């Protein structure tokens, strides 16, 4: 992690102590962006060029238990019950992030992570994973940080993790400050209990170009990227209008259009980034045909071939008939119990 990231951590913690309790267990949800984050103004701090707006996936996310490890050389890590070798990419990324918070150079962490995000379903787990890590260090050392401060810390691990501290609809403000203290996410005061998100798994294979390298290539080489900030500003305003009016067709249209615009930027990147597979395009065509026949169904896609469906509870049977393998999430399920 960079010196700039360390300075941000020092600023957020502002002299708080580092007395670790035995262990801490936390949870953070995964999220799907309806208006996407694609492109950074600062790579060390994961500061985005634009704002973005996501929906958190309720029970799908990451459970993390963090404690102090008495061992010597490396942090000890388990993912979904299996020991993670220290040289695995997950363990290295998590340890590099935890470096920001070690109270002493020889302090080692014990980390047990369990994802309820089905890894094969095309929902990213890095957002919920780093959000849960930020919450876990806060709970372990008893700092009592605010959600805004946790969002800033989670962002240092992965940009989209900034949006995984809260449930519901979450807006990540791009901010303008060089140190990113104004680049954090917060929940919008809107609930939509009927909203459903469906995961259509086209391929579970590891993608060839990850988001981090992909967005850098787009910013550097895509001549249309200069259009993107204005497009996002418009989409954010339109989406917030749709949320206020509870206009599902408008929500779907903004989300689908924004995802396709991002994929157009990717296709115009050099070398081209085309994440869609033939089955992705076939699913898009089925969705458009069903919509033409009156079904209120839209989609979004991230940096991969899988398609995420957006619909309302009343249409779930029709959506399942069209896509029998779909995994359906109710993002606001459980909120009535709060
Ligand atoms: C998003 N994605 O808004 C966009 C849409 C993928 C496509 O955020 O480099 O893993 O850690 O900041 O957050 C994925 O990028 O990238 C992402 P880093 P991240 O959800």
Coordinates of C-alpha atoms and ligand atoms in Angstrom, one line a residue:
X1 CA 0.0 0.0 0.0
X2 CA 1.2 3.5 -0.8
X3 CA 2.4 6.2 1.4
X4 CA -0.7 8.2 0.4
X5 CA -3.0 5.4 1.6
X6 CA -1.1 5.4 4.9
X7 CA -1.6 9.1 5.3
X8 CA -5.3 8.7 4.8
X9 CA -5.5 6.0 7.4
X10 CA -3.5 8.2 9.9
X11 CA -5.9 11.1 9.2
X12 CA -9.0 8.9 9.7
X13 CA -7.7 7.2 12.8
X14 CA -6.4 10.5 14.2
X15 CA -4.4 9.1 17.1
X16 CA -6.8 6.4 18.1
X17 CA -5.2 3.6 20.1
X18 CA -4.5 0.1 18.9
X19 CA -5.6 -2.1 21.7
X20 CA -6.9 -5.3 20.0
X21 CA -9.6 -7.3 21.6
X22 CA -9.7 -11.1 21.2
X23 CA -11.6 -11.0 17.9
X24 CA -14.4 -9.3 16.0
X25 CA -17.0 -10.6 13.6
X26 CA -18.7 -8.4 11.1
X27 CA -20.7 -8.6 7.8
X28 CA -20.8 -6.5 4.7
X29 CA -23.2 -6.9 1.7
X30 CA -22.1 -7.2 -1.9
X31 CA -23.4 -4.5 -4.3
X32 CA -24.3 -4.0 -7.9
X33 CA -23.8 -0.7 -9.5
X34 CA -26.8 0.8 -11.4
X35 CA -24.6 3.7 -12.5
X36 CA -21.1 2.4 -12.9
X37 CA -17.7 3.3 -11.6
X38 CA -15.2 3.0 -14.5
X39 CA -12.0 5.0 -14.3
X40 CA -9.9 6.6 -11.5
X41 CA -8.4 10.0 -11.0
X42 CA -6.0 8.6 -8.4
X43 CA -4.9 4.9 -8.5
X44 CA -3.2 4.9 -5.1
X45 CA -6.3 5.9 -3.3
X46 CA -8.9 4.4 -5.7
X47 CA -10.4 7.8 -6.3
X48 CA -13.0 7.7 -9.1
X49 CA -13.4 10.1 -12.0
X50 CA -17.2 10.0 -11.4
X51 CA -19.8 9.2 -8.8
X52 CA -21.7 5.9 -8.9
X53 CA -24.9 4.5 -7.4
X54 CA -25.5 0.9 -6.4
X55 CA -27.9 -1.4 -4.7
X56 CA -26.6 -3.6 -1.9
X57 CA -27.5 -7.3 -2.0
X58 CA -28.8 -7.8 1.6
X59 CA -27.9 -11.3 2.6
X60 CA -25.3 -11.8 -0.1
X61 CA -21.9 -10.6 1.0
X62 CA -18.9 -11.4 3.2
X63 CA -18.7 -12.5 6.9
X64 CA -15.3 -11.8 8.4
X65 CA -13.8 -12.7 11.8
X66 CA -10.6 -11.0 12.6
X67 CA -8.3 -11.6 15.5
X68 CA -4.6 -11.6 16.5
X69 CA -2.5 -14.5 15.3
X70 CA 0.2 -15.8 17.5
X71 CA 2.2 -17.2 14.6
X72 CA 5.3 -15.6 13.3
X73 CA 5.8 -15.1 9.6
X74 CA 2.5 -14.5 7.8
X75 CA -1.1 -13.6 8.6
X76 CA -3.3 -16.8 8.9
X77 CA -6.3 -16.9 6.6
X78 CA -9.3 -19.1 5.8
X79 CA -11.8 -18.5 3.0
X80 CA -15.0 -20.5 3.2
X81 CA -13.5 -22.9 5.6
X82 CA -10.3 -23.6 3.6
X83 CA -6.8 -22.5 4.5
X84 CA -5.5 -19.9 2.1
X85 CA -1.9 -20.1 1.2
X86 CA 0.0 -16.9 2.0
X87 CA 1.1 -16.6 -1.6
X88 CA -2.5 -16.8 -3.0
X89 CA -3.7 -13.6 -4.7
X90 CA -6.5 -13.2 -2.1
X91 CA -4.2 -13.6 0.9
X92 CA -1.6 -11.2 -0.6
X93 CA -4.2 -8.5 -1.3
X94 CA -5.8 -8.9 2.1
X95 CA -2.4 -8.8 3.9
X96 CA -1.3 -5.8 2.0
X97 CA -4.5 -4.0 3.1
X98 CA -4.1 -5.2 6.7
X99 CA -0.5 -3.7 6.6
X100 CA -2.3 -0.3 6.8
X101 CA -3.6 -1.2 10.3
X102 CA -0.8 -3.3 12.0
X103 CA -0.1 -1.8 15.4
X104 CA 3.4 -3.2 15.3
X105 CA 5.5 -4.6 12.5
X106 CA 5.4 -8.1 14.0
X107 CA 1.6 -8.0 14.6
X108 CA -0.1 -10.8 12.6
X109 CA -3.8 -11.2 11.9
X110 CA -6.0 -14.2 11.9
X111 CA -8.7 -13.8 9.2
X112 CA -11.6 -16.1 8.6
X113 CA -13.8 -15.0 5.7
X114 CA -17.0 -16.6 4.5
X115 CA -18.8 -15.4 1.4
X116 CA -22.5 -15.9 0.9
X117 CA -22.1 -14.4 -2.5
X118 CA -22.0 -17.4 -4.7
X119 CA -18.6 -17.1 -6.3
X120 CA -19.8 -18.6 -9.5
X121 CA -22.8 -16.2 -9.8
X122 CA -20.9 -13.3 -11.2
X123 CA -21.4 -11.1 -8.2
X124 CA -18.1 -9.6 -7.2
X125 CA -16.9 -10.4 -3.7
X126 CA -14.0 -7.9 -3.5
X127 CA -16.5 -5.1 -2.6
X128 CA -18.1 -6.9 0.3
X129 CA -14.7 -8.4 1.3
X130 CA -12.9 -5.1 1.7
X131 CA -15.9 -3.4 3.3
X132 CA -16.0 -6.3 5.8
X133 CA -12.2 -6.0 6.4
X134 CA -12.6 -2.3 7.1
X135 CA -15.4 -3.0 9.6
X136 CA -13.5 -5.8 11.1
X137 CA -10.3 -3.8 11.9
X138 CA -12.6 -1.0 13.4
X139 CA -14.4 -3.6 15.6
X140 CA -11.2 -5.4 16.6
X141 CA -9.5 -2.2 17.8
X142 CA -12.7 -0.6 19.1
X143 CA -12.3 2.6 17.2
X144 CA -16.0 3.3 16.6
X145 CA -15.5 4.9 13.2
X146 CA -18.5 6.4 11.3
X147 CA -19.9 4.8 8.2
X148 CA -18.3 7.6 6.2
X149 CA -14.9 6.9 7.7
X150 CA -15.3 3.2 7.1
X151 CA -16.3 3.9 3.4
X152 CA -13.1 5.9 3.0
X153 CA -11.0 3.1 4.5
X154 CA -12.8 0.3 2.5
X155 CA -12.1 2.3 -0.8
X156 CA -8.4 2.0 -0.2
X157 CA -8.8 -1.8 -0.6
X158 CA -11.2 -1.7 -3.6
X159 CA -13.1 1.2 -5.1
X160 CA -16.5 -0.5 -5.2
X161 CA -16.0 -1.5 -1.5
X162 CA -16.7 2.1 -0.6
X163 CA -20.4 1.3 -1.5
X164 CA -20.6 -1.9 0.6
X165 CA -20.9 -0.4 4.1
X166 CA -24.6 0.4 3.8
X167 CA -27.8 -1.5 2.7
X168 CA -30.2 -0.3 0.1
X169 CA -29.4 2.3 -2.6
X170 CA -26.0 3.8 -2.0
X171 CA -24.3 6.7 -3.7
X172 CA -20.5 7.1 -3.9
X173 CA -19.6 10.7 -4.2
X174 CA -16.5 11.1 -6.5
X175 CA -15.2 14.1 -4.4
X176 CA -12.6 16.6 -5.5
X177 CA -10.1 16.5 -2.7
X178 CA -6.6 15.2 -3.5
X179 CA -6.6 13.1 -0.3
X180 CA -10.1 11.7 -1.1
X181 CA -11.6 12.7 2.3
X182 CA -14.7 13.7 0.4
X183 CA -14.9 10.5 -1.7
X184 CA -17.2 8.2 0.3
X185 CA -20.5 6.5 -0.1
X186 CA -23.8 6.9 1.8
X187 CA -27.2 5.4 1.7
X188 CA -30.1 7.1 0.0
X189 CA -33.4 7.4 1.9
X190 CA -35.3 5.3 -0.5
X191 CA -36.6 1.7 -0.1
X192 CA -38.0 -0.5 -2.8
X193 CA -39.1 -3.7 -1.2
X194 CA -40.4 -5.1 -4.5
X195 CA -37.1 -4.8 -6.3
X196 CA -35.4 -8.0 -7.4
X197 CA -31.9 -8.6 -8.8
X198 CA -31.3 -11.8 -10.7
X199 CA -28.0 -13.3 -11.5
X200 CA -27.6 -15.1 -14.9
X201 CA -24.4 -17.1 -14.9
X202 CA -23.0 -17.2 -18.4
X203 CA -19.5 -18.2 -17.4
X204 CA -17.8 -18.7 -14.1
X205 CA -14.3 -18.6 -15.7
X206 CA -11.8 -16.0 -14.4
X207 CA -11.8 -12.9 -16.6
X208 CA -8.8 -12.2 -18.8
X209 CA -8.5 -8.6 -17.9
X210 CA -9.5 -7.5 -14.4
X211 CA -11.4 -4.2 -13.6
X212 CA -8.3 -2.5 -12.2
X213 CA -6.2 -2.9 -15.4
X214 CA -9.3 -2.6 -17.7
X215 CA -10.4 0.8 -16.3
X216 CA -6.8 2.1 -16.6
X217 CA -6.6 1.1 -20.2
X218 CA -10.0 2.7 -20.9
X219 CA -8.9 6.0 -19.3
X220 CA -5.6 6.0 -21.2
X221 CA -6.8 4.9 -24.7
X222 CA -10.6 5.3 -25.2
X223 CA -11.2 8.5 -27.1
X224 CA -14.9 8.5 -25.9
X225 CA -13.9 8.4 -22.3
X226 CA -14.1 12.2 -22.2
X227 CA -17.9 11.9 -22.8
X228 CA -18.3 9.5 -19.8
X229 CA -18.3 12.0 -16.8
X230 CA -21.2 14.0 -18.4
X231 CA -23.1 10.8 -19.2
X232 CA -22.7 9.6 -15.6
X233 CA -23.8 13.0 -14.2
X234 CA -27.0 12.8 -16.3
X235 CA -27.6 9.1 -15.4
X236 CA -27.1 9.8 -11.6
X237 CA -29.7 12.6 -11.8
X238 CA -32.1 10.5 -13.8
X239 CA -31.8 7.5 -11.5
X240 CA -32.3 9.6 -8.4
X241 CA -35.4 11.0 -10.1
X242 CA -36.6 7.5 -10.8
X243 CA -36.1 6.4 -7.2
X244 CA -38.0 9.4 -5.9
X245 CA -40.9 8.7 -8.2
X246 CA -40.7 5.0 -7.8
X247 CA -40.7 4.7 -11.6
X248 CA -39.3 1.2 -12.2
X249 CA -39.2 1.6 -16.0
X250 CA -37.1 4.7 -15.6
X251 CA -34.8 2.9 -13.1
X252 CA -34.3 0.0 -15.6
X253 CA -33.7 2.2 -18.5
X254 CA -31.0 4.3 -16.8
X255 CA -29.3 1.2 -15.4
X256 CA -29.3 -0.8 -18.7
X257 CA -28.3 2.3 -20.7
X258 CA -25.4 3.1 -18.3
X259 CA -24.1 -0.5 -18.4
X260 CA -24.2 -0.5 -22.2
X261 CA -22.5 2.8 -22.4
X262 CA -19.7 1.5 -20.1
X263 CA -19.4 -1.6 -22.3
X264 CA -19.2 0.7 -25.4
X265 CA -16.2 2.5 -23.7
X266 CA -14.6 -0.9 -23.0
X267 CA -15.1 -2.0 -26.7
X268 CA -13.5 1.3 -27.8
X269 CA -10.5 0.7 -25.5
X270 CA -7.2 -0.4 -27.1
X271 CA -6.6 -3.3 -27.0
X272 CA -10.4 -3.8 -27.0
X273 CA -12.1 -5.1 -23.8
X274 CA -15.1 -7.2 -24.8
X275 CA -16.5 -9.1 -21.8
X276 CA -19.7 -10.4 -23.5
X277 CA -19.8 -14.0 -24.7
X278 CA -22.4 -15.2 -27.3
X279 CA -24.7 -16.3 -24.4
X280 CA -24.5 -12.8 -23.0
X281 CA -25.7 -11.3 -26.2
X282 CA -28.4 -14.0 -26.5
X283 CA -29.6 -13.1 -23.0
X284 CA -29.7 -9.4 -23.9
X285 CA -31.8 -10.2 -26.9
X286 CA -34.2 -12.4 -24.9
X287 CA -34.6 -9.5 -22.4
X288 CA -35.4 -7.0 -25.2
X289 CA -37.9 -9.4 -26.8
X290 CA -39.6 -10.0 -23.5
X291 CA -39.7 -6.3 -22.8
X292 CA -41.2 -5.7 -26.3
X293 CA -43.9 -8.2 -25.3
X294 CA -44.7 -6.2 -22.1
X295 CA -42.4 -7.7 -19.4
X296 CA -40.8 -5.0 -17.1
X297 CA -37.4 -6.5 -17.3
X298 CA -34.0 -4.7 -17.6
X299 CA -30.4 -5.8 -17.1
X300 CA -27.0 -4.5 -16.1
X301 CA -23.5 -6.0 -16.6
X302 CA -20.2 -5.5 -15.0
X303 CA -16.6 -6.3 -16.1
X304 CA -17.6 -9.9 -17.1
X305 CA -19.9 -11.9 -19.2
X306 CA -22.7 -12.5 -16.6
X307 CA -25.9 -10.6 -16.8
X308 CA -27.8 -9.2 -13.8
X309 CA -31.5 -8.9 -14.2
X310 CA -33.6 -6.0 -12.7
X311 CA -37.3 -6.6 -12.2
X312 CA -40.0 -6.4 -9.5
X313 CA -41.5 -9.1 -7.4
X314 CA -44.8 -9.3 -9.3
X315 CA -42.8 -10.5 -12.4
X316 CA -40.6 -13.1 -10.8
X317 CA -42.6 -16.1 -12.2
X318 CA -42.3 -14.7 -15.7
X319 CA -38.6 -14.0 -15.3
X320 CA -38.0 -17.5 -14.0
X321 CA -39.9 -19.0 -16.9
X322 CA -37.7 -17.0 -19.3
X323 CA -34.4 -17.8 -17.4
X324 CA -34.9 -21.0 -15.4
X325 CA -31.3 -20.9 -14.0
X326 CA -31.6 -17.4 -12.6
X327 CA -30.6 -16.8 -8.9
X328 CA -32.9 -14.2 -7.4
X329 CA -32.0 -11.7 -4.6
X330 CA -34.4 -9.5 -2.7
X331 CA -32.2 -6.5 -1.7
X332 CA -34.6 -5.2 0.9
X333 CA -35.6 -8.5 2.4
X334 CA -35.1 -8.4 6.1
X335 CA -35.4 -4.6 6.4
X336 CA -38.9 -4.9 7.7
X337 CA -37.5 -6.8 10.7
X338 CA -35.2 -3.9 11.6
Ligands
LIG1 C1 -18.8 -0.9 -10.5 N1 -16.9 -2.2 -11.4 O1 -19.2 0.3 -10.4 C2 -17.9 -1.2 -11.6 C3 -18.6 -1.6 -12.9 C4 -16.8 -3.2 -12.5 C5 -17.7 -2.6 -13.5 O2 -16.2 -1.4 -9.5 O3 -9.5 -1.2 -8.8 O4 -12.9 -4.0 -8.1 O5 -10.5 -2.2 -6.8 O6 -11.1 0.1 -7.4 O7 -13.9 -1.7 -7.5 C6 -15.0 -3.2 -10.2 O8 -13.8 -2.4 -9.9 O9 -11.8 -1.8 -8.8 C7 -16.1 -2.2 -10.3 P1 -10.7 -1.3 -7.9 P2 -13.2 -2.5 -8.4 O10 -19.2 -1.8 -9.7

